[in-house]
């Protein structure tokens, strides 16, 4: 073997490995939106739209080694890499955030998530009362007074989430608005707190004790969600009837889970 062939036999594996690694470095990362109904869809123009409280998954292909994923604004969109196969994102407030996925060779791909407010309508289909007083006649009187003056019957809560914890609110009973323009609300698993522009607060707390199973259809998968909130009116009625112990209005609601 002459010297040329000897040197070539040594350098050829090295050159081949360098070329192979270079090709891997240049391997692009491809992103596909994962939709339950139609399957994978290539992401066009590097952007997606969603609403607050929603999100999705994006399948990741190509690149070298493991992926890392970052959000330019985690207060707007949170994201995580799952099993080094896809990224899962969730929208927390309206706005925009850029998601970047990067591999071990520093190949990167970006996608812009535009988040819009999310509208949720909640319907009240029944109103009940729970009055506690030593005087039975007073108890009946208060219940009748509540029934005659009821404004929440067949009401609809229109909640427009601009963050995952709340947004703007309108409450309607028939064609009449029960809240003023600019009313805000905060949302928790326990209930809804509505604050009017004047600073008045109305808290609707979810109370499992007041659920009536016989009046509430069982929820089915992707079907309506049912529950109940209560309004504590004790202090309001105690100014008129000092001997009253407790006055609560029970609001039974339903909404579609999505």
mmCIF file of C-alpha atoms in Angstrom:
data_model
loop_
_atom_site.group_PDB
_atom_site.id
_atom_site.type_symbol
_atom_site.label_atom_id
_atom_site.label_comp_id
_atom_site.label_asym_id
_atom_site.label_seq_id
_atom_site.Cartn_x
_atom_site.Cartn_y
_atom_site.Cartn_z
ATOM 1 C CA UNK A 1 0.000 0.000 0.000
ATOM 2 C CA UNK A 2 1.531 3.339 -1.037
ATOM 3 C CA UNK A 3 1.508 6.368 1.257
ATOM 4 C CA UNK A 4 -1.375 8.053 -0.611
ATOM 5 C CA UNK A 5 -3.715 5.113 -0.191
ATOM 6 C CA UNK A 6 -2.726 4.759 3.464
ATOM 7 C CA UNK A 7 -3.518 8.405 4.224
ATOM 8 C CA UNK A 8 -6.780 8.155 2.275
ATOM 9 C CA UNK A 9 -7.842 5.053 4.206
ATOM 10 C CA UNK A 10 -7.412 6.977 7.447
ATOM 11 C CA UNK A 11 -9.079 10.230 6.360
ATOM 12 C CA UNK A 12 -12.061 8.739 4.512
ATOM 13 C CA UNK A 13 -14.021 7.623 7.668
ATOM 14 C CA UNK A 14 -13.312 10.974 9.304
ATOM 15 C CA UNK A 15 -14.518 12.952 6.272
ATOM 16 C CA UNK A 16 -17.591 10.729 5.978
ATOM 17 C CA UNK A 17 -18.556 11.267 9.617
ATOM 18 C CA UNK A 18 -18.093 15.031 9.288
ATOM 19 C CA UNK A 19 -20.284 15.108 6.186
ATOM 20 C CA UNK A 20 -22.923 12.965 7.859
ATOM 21 C CA UNK A 21 -22.990 15.170 10.967
ATOM 22 C CA UNK A 22 -23.176 18.287 8.773
ATOM 23 C CA UNK A 23 -26.174 16.862 6.960
ATOM 24 C CA UNK A 24 -27.837 16.121 10.290
ATOM 25 C CA UNK A 25 -27.196 19.664 11.460
ATOM 26 C CA UNK A 26 -28.915 20.988 8.374
ATOM 27 C CA UNK A 27 -31.926 18.678 8.831
ATOM 28 C CA UNK A 28 -34.965 20.920 9.241
ATOM 29 C CA UNK A 29 -37.649 20.601 11.899
ATOM 30 C CA UNK A 30 -41.184 20.182 10.589
ATOM 31 C CA UNK A 31 -44.310 20.985 12.575
ATOM 32 C CA UNK A 32 -47.753 19.463 12.078
ATOM 33 C CA UNK A 33 -50.919 20.402 13.944
ATOM 34 C CA UNK A 34 -52.535 17.331 15.503
ATOM 35 C CA UNK A 35 -56.306 17.409 14.941
ATOM 36 C CA UNK A 36 -58.485 14.663 16.393
ATOM 37 C CA UNK A 37 -60.845 14.429 13.422
ATOM 38 C CA UNK A 38 -58.606 14.844 10.351
ATOM 39 C CA UNK A 39 -55.248 13.822 11.824
ATOM 40 C CA UNK A 40 -52.025 15.689 11.078
ATOM 41 C CA UNK A 41 -52.140 18.965 9.152
ATOM 42 C CA UNK A 42 -48.993 20.870 8.055
ATOM 43 C CA UNK A 43 -48.800 24.232 9.786
ATOM 44 C CA UNK A 44 -49.093 26.946 7.167
ATOM 45 C CA UNK A 45 -47.195 30.243 7.438
ATOM 46 C CA UNK A 46 -45.942 29.357 10.919
ATOM 47 C CA UNK A 47 -49.020 30.503 12.827
ATOM 48 C CA UNK A 48 -52.077 29.135 14.628
ATOM 49 C CA UNK A 49 -55.119 30.741 16.255
ATOM 50 C CA UNK A 50 -56.869 29.631 19.422
ATOM 51 C CA UNK A 51 -58.952 31.063 22.258
ATOM 52 C CA UNK A 52 -58.276 31.567 25.969
ATOM 53 C CA UNK A 53 -58.685 28.336 28.014
ATOM 54 C CA UNK A 54 -57.905 26.271 24.919
ATOM 55 C CA UNK A 55 -54.791 24.870 23.288
ATOM 56 C CA UNK A 56 -53.604 21.896 21.281
ATOM 57 C CA UNK A 57 -50.737 19.632 20.308
ATOM 58 C CA UNK A 58 -48.145 20.026 17.559
ATOM 59 C CA UNK A 59 -46.218 17.011 16.265
ATOM 60 C CA UNK A 60 -42.491 17.566 15.700
ATOM 61 C CA UNK A 61 -40.387 15.763 13.061
ATOM 62 C CA UNK A 62 -36.814 16.024 11.815
ATOM 63 C CA UNK A 63 -33.827 17.589 13.473
ATOM 64 C CA UNK A 64 -31.150 15.917 15.551
ATOM 65 C CA UNK A 65 -31.465 14.340 18.986
ATOM 66 C CA UNK A 66 -33.768 15.740 21.645
ATOM 67 C CA UNK A 67 -36.030 18.762 21.368
ATOM 68 C CA UNK A 68 -36.419 21.716 23.711
ATOM 69 C CA UNK A 69 -39.377 24.054 23.433
ATOM 70 C CA UNK A 70 -39.804 27.631 24.657
ATOM 71 C CA UNK A 71 -42.567 30.238 24.777
ATOM 72 C CA UNK A 72 -41.753 33.915 24.264
ATOM 73 C CA UNK A 73 -44.516 34.799 26.742
ATOM 74 C CA UNK A 74 -45.461 32.086 29.233
ATOM 75 C CA UNK A 75 -48.144 34.312 30.756
ATOM 76 C CA UNK A 76 -49.951 34.175 27.397
ATOM 77 C CA UNK A 77 -49.180 30.634 26.190
ATOM 78 C CA UNK A 78 -47.620 27.796 28.175
ATOM 79 C CA UNK A 79 -45.903 24.972 26.295
ATOM 80 C CA UNK A 80 -44.156 21.686 27.094
ATOM 81 C CA UNK A 81 -42.435 18.923 25.137
ATOM 82 C CA UNK A 82 -44.021 15.485 25.565
ATOM 83 C CA UNK A 83 -42.046 12.256 24.997
ATOM 84 C CA UNK A 84 -39.778 14.099 22.536
ATOM 85 C CA UNK A 85 -42.563 13.661 19.953
ATOM 86 C CA UNK A 86 -44.941 16.588 20.244
ATOM 87 C CA UNK A 87 -45.396 19.883 22.053
ATOM 88 C CA UNK A 88 -48.539 20.686 24.005
ATOM 89 C CA UNK A 89 -49.619 24.316 24.442
ATOM 90 C CA UNK A 90 -52.326 26.036 26.493
ATOM 91 C CA UNK A 91 -53.596 29.620 26.182
ATOM 92 C CA UNK A 92 -53.846 31.650 29.401
ATOM 93 C CA UNK A 93 -54.770 35.106 28.089
ATOM 94 C CA UNK A 94 -55.445 36.959 24.858
ATOM 95 C CA UNK A 95 -52.421 38.156 22.906
ATOM 96 C CA UNK A 96 -49.570 36.553 20.980
ATOM 97 C CA UNK A 97 -46.658 34.284 21.851
ATOM 98 C CA UNK A 98 -43.981 32.638 19.713
ATOM 99 C CA UNK A 99 -43.192 28.980 20.392
ATOM 100 C CA UNK A 100 -39.684 27.828 19.465
ATOM 101 C CA UNK A 101 -38.597 24.204 19.223
ATOM 102 C CA UNK A 102 -34.846 23.506 19.049
ATOM 103 C CA UNK A 103 -32.845 20.291 18.707
ATOM 104 C CA UNK A 104 -29.381 19.236 19.950
ATOM 105 C CA UNK A 105 -27.760 20.603 16.779
ATOM 106 C CA UNK A 106 -29.430 24.005 17.310
ATOM 107 C CA UNK A 107 -31.828 23.581 14.390
ATOM 108 C CA UNK A 108 -34.945 25.568 15.257
ATOM 109 C CA UNK A 109 -38.486 26.129 14.084
ATOM 110 C CA UNK A 110 -40.952 28.761 15.280
ATOM 111 C CA UNK A 111 -44.708 29.114 15.363
ATOM 112 C CA UNK A 112 -46.790 32.136 16.386
ATOM 113 C CA UNK A 113 -49.882 31.465 18.501
ATOM 114 C CA UNK A 114 -52.540 34.193 18.317
ATOM 115 C CA UNK A 115 -54.931 33.977 21.271
ATOM 116 C CA UNK A 116 -58.403 35.531 21.141
ATOM 117 C CA UNK A 117 -60.964 35.965 23.971
ATOM 118 C CA UNK A 118 -63.228 32.994 24.631
ATOM 119 C CA UNK A 119 -67.000 33.376 24.981
ATOM 120 C CA UNK A 120 -68.846 31.031 27.337
ATOM 121 C CA UNK A 121 -72.614 31.217 27.764
ATOM 122 C CA UNK A 122 -74.127 29.783 30.945
ATOM 123 C CA UNK A 123 -77.892 29.317 31.223
ATOM 124 C CA UNK A 124 -79.876 29.279 34.463
ATOM 125 C CA UNK A 125 -82.756 26.863 34.125
ATOM 126 C CA UNK A 126 -84.089 26.851 37.686
ATOM 127 C CA UNK A 127 -84.051 29.121 40.745
ATOM 128 C CA UNK A 128 -84.667 27.825 44.258
ATOM 129 C CA UNK A 129 -84.628 29.332 47.744
ATOM 130 C CA UNK A 130 -83.513 28.212 51.170
ATOM 131 C CA UNK A 131 -84.783 30.382 54.041
ATOM 132 C CA UNK A 132 -84.167 29.638 57.709
ATOM 133 C CA UNK A 133 -86.162 31.459 60.393
ATOM 134 C CA UNK A 134 -87.769 30.555 63.726
ATOM 135 C CA UNK A 135 -91.058 31.963 62.493
ATOM 136 C CA UNK A 136 -92.509 29.708 59.770
ATOM 137 C CA UNK A 137 -94.794 32.468 58.569
ATOM 138 C CA UNK A 138 -91.804 34.778 58.132
ATOM 139 C CA UNK A 139 -89.980 32.038 56.238
ATOM 140 C CA UNK A 140 -92.930 31.620 53.860
ATOM 141 C CA UNK A 141 -93.259 35.380 53.482
ATOM 142 C CA UNK A 142 -89.623 35.772 52.445
ATOM 143 C CA UNK A 143 -89.823 32.880 49.974
ATOM 144 C CA UNK A 144 -92.919 34.433 48.371
ATOM 145 C CA UNK A 145 -91.236 37.834 48.262
ATOM 146 C CA UNK A 146 -88.233 36.295 46.509
ATOM 147 C CA UNK A 147 -90.392 34.461 43.980
ATOM 148 C CA UNK A 148 -92.432 37.559 43.073
ATOM 149 C CA UNK A 149 -89.389 39.802 42.604
ATOM 150 C CA UNK A 150 -87.201 37.176 40.893
ATOM 151 C CA UNK A 151 -85.012 38.639 38.135
ATOM 152 C CA UNK A 152 -82.677 35.669 37.627
ATOM 153 C CA UNK A 153 -85.238 33.218 36.234
ATOM 154 C CA UNK A 154 -84.149 31.980 32.779
ATOM 155 C CA UNK A 155 -81.139 34.280 32.946
ATOM 156 C CA UNK A 156 -78.041 33.905 30.775
ATOM 157 C CA UNK A 157 -74.479 34.706 31.832
ATOM 158 C CA UNK A 158 -72.300 35.782 28.925
ATOM 159 C CA UNK A 159 -68.707 35.442 30.083
ATOM 160 C CA UNK A 160 -65.951 36.647 27.754
ATOM 161 C CA UNK A 161 -62.638 35.318 29.060
ATOM 162 C CA UNK A 162 -59.616 37.464 28.149
ATOM 163 C CA UNK A 163 -57.553 35.599 30.758
ATOM 164 C CA UNK A 164 -57.939 32.097 32.184
ATOM 165 C CA UNK A 165 -59.138 33.671 35.443
ATOM 166 C CA UNK A 166 -61.787 36.063 34.150
ATOM 167 C CA UNK A 167 -62.818 38.829 31.804
ATOM 168 C CA UNK A 168 -65.854 40.922 30.926
ATOM 169 C CA UNK A 169 -69.384 39.877 31.842
ATOM 170 C CA UNK A 170 -72.966 40.523 30.840
ATOM 171 C CA UNK A 171 -75.969 38.928 32.526
ATOM 172 C CA UNK A 172 -79.332 38.931 30.750
ATOM 173 C CA UNK A 173 -82.825 37.989 31.883
ATOM 174 C CA UNK A 174 -84.978 37.870 28.772
ATOM 175 C CA UNK A 175 -84.198 41.091 26.889
ATOM 176 C CA UNK A 176 -83.107 42.950 30.026
ATOM 177 C CA UNK A 177 -79.473 43.303 31.104
ATOM 178 C CA UNK A 178 -78.871 42.697 34.807
ATOM 179 C CA UNK A 179 -75.321 44.056 34.643
ATOM 180 C CA UNK A 180 -73.798 47.270 33.337
ATOM 181 C CA UNK A 181 -71.388 47.575 30.442
ATOM 182 C CA UNK A 182 -67.836 47.152 31.685
ATOM 183 C CA UNK A 183 -68.735 44.647 34.390
ATOM 184 C CA UNK A 184 -65.854 42.278 35.108
ATOM 185 C CA UNK A 185 -65.779 38.782 36.587
ATOM 186 C CA UNK A 186 -63.261 36.373 38.044
ATOM 187 C CA UNK A 187 -63.645 32.608 37.639
ATOM 188 C CA UNK A 188 -62.541 29.823 39.976
ATOM 189 C CA UNK A 189 -63.612 26.165 40.266
ATOM 190 C CA UNK A 190 -65.642 27.255 43.334
ATOM 191 C CA UNK A 191 -67.660 29.980 41.674
ATOM 192 C CA UNK A 192 -67.874 33.310 39.885
ATOM 193 C CA UNK A 193 -67.291 36.757 41.358
ATOM 194 C CA UNK A 194 -68.925 39.583 39.394
ATOM 195 C CA UNK A 195 -67.758 43.164 40.010
ATOM 196 C CA UNK A 196 -69.775 46.074 38.587
ATOM 197 C CA UNK A 197 -68.139 49.330 37.353
ATOM 198 C CA UNK A 198 -69.339 50.957 40.589
ATOM 199 C CA UNK A 199 -67.342 48.412 42.603
ATOM 200 C CA UNK A 200 -70.298 46.365 43.821
ATOM 201 C CA UNK A 201 -69.496 42.661 44.085
ATOM 202 C CA UNK A 202 -71.772 39.682 43.540
ATOM 203 C CA UNK A 203 -70.307 36.290 44.412
ATOM 204 C CA UNK A 204 -71.918 33.150 43.048
ATOM 205 C CA UNK A 205 -70.408 30.231 44.928
ATOM 206 C CA UNK A 206 -70.746 26.690 43.697
ATOM 207 C CA UNK A 207 -72.387 24.588 46.383
ATOM 208 C CA UNK A 208 -72.642 20.822 45.947
ATOM 209 C CA UNK A 209 -74.964 20.683 48.987
ATOM 210 C CA UNK A 210 -77.702 22.347 46.953
ATOM 211 C CA UNK A 211 -77.472 20.117 43.890
ATOM 212 C CA UNK A 212 -80.685 18.223 43.276
ATOM 213 C CA UNK A 213 -79.788 15.017 41.377
ATOM 214 C CA UNK A 214 -83.407 14.296 40.528
ATOM 215 C CA UNK A 215 -83.655 17.623 38.679
ATOM 216 C CA UNK A 216 -80.317 17.474 36.926
ATOM 217 C CA UNK A 217 -79.649 15.211 33.964
ATOM 218 C CA UNK A 218 -76.487 13.142 34.197
ATOM 219 C CA UNK A 219 -73.665 14.629 32.184
ATOM 220 C CA UNK A 220 -72.559 12.650 29.154
ATOM 221 C CA UNK A 221 -69.245 12.804 27.339
ATOM 222 C CA UNK A 222 -69.131 16.114 25.441
ATOM 223 C CA UNK A 223 -72.621 16.805 26.775
ATOM 224 C CA UNK A 224 -73.983 19.608 28.973
ATOM 225 C CA UNK A 225 -72.382 20.300 32.346
ATOM 226 C CA UNK A 226 -74.756 21.031 35.215
ATOM 227 C CA UNK A 227 -74.221 22.593 38.600
ATOM 228 C CA UNK A 228 -75.530 25.133 41.086
ATOM 229 C CA UNK A 229 -74.418 28.433 42.549
ATOM 230 C CA UNK A 230 -75.771 30.175 45.605
ATOM 231 C CA UNK A 231 -76.330 33.833 46.401
ATOM 232 C CA UNK A 232 -76.204 34.665 50.094
ATOM 233 C CA UNK A 233 -78.887 37.311 50.719
ATOM 234 C CA UNK A 234 -78.935 37.024 54.513
ATOM 235 C CA UNK A 235 -77.608 40.500 55.302
ATOM 236 C CA UNK A 236 -79.907 42.127 52.764
ATOM 237 C CA UNK A 237 -83.019 40.572 54.339
ATOM 238 C CA UNK A 238 -81.803 40.930 57.924
ATOM 239 C CA UNK A 239 -82.164 44.705 57.659
ATOM 240 C CA UNK A 240 -85.884 44.179 57.018
ATOM 241 C CA UNK A 241 -86.392 41.069 59.159
ATOM 242 C CA UNK A 242 -83.869 41.043 62.054
ATOM 243 C CA UNK A 243 -84.940 37.594 63.250
ATOM 244 C CA UNK A 244 -84.142 35.815 59.991
ATOM 245 C CA UNK A 245 -81.212 33.388 60.255
ATOM 246 C CA UNK A 246 -80.321 32.619 56.660
ATOM 247 C CA UNK A 247 -81.538 33.510 53.151
ATOM 248 C CA UNK A 248 -79.982 31.888 50.110
ATOM 249 C CA UNK A 249 -80.958 31.895 46.466
ATOM 250 C CA UNK A 250 -79.945 28.760 44.543
ATOM 251 C CA UNK A 251 -79.164 29.126 40.847
ATOM 252 C CA UNK A 252 -79.102 25.906 38.821
ATOM 253 C CA UNK A 253 -77.085 26.277 35.627
ATOM 254 C CA UNK A 254 -75.987 24.404 32.560
ATOM 255 C CA UNK A 255 -73.391 24.978 29.849
ATOM 256 C CA UNK A 256 -71.734 22.977 27.107
ATOM 257 C CA UNK A 257 -68.258 21.725 27.967
ATOM 258 C CA UNK A 258 -65.744 22.564 25.258
#
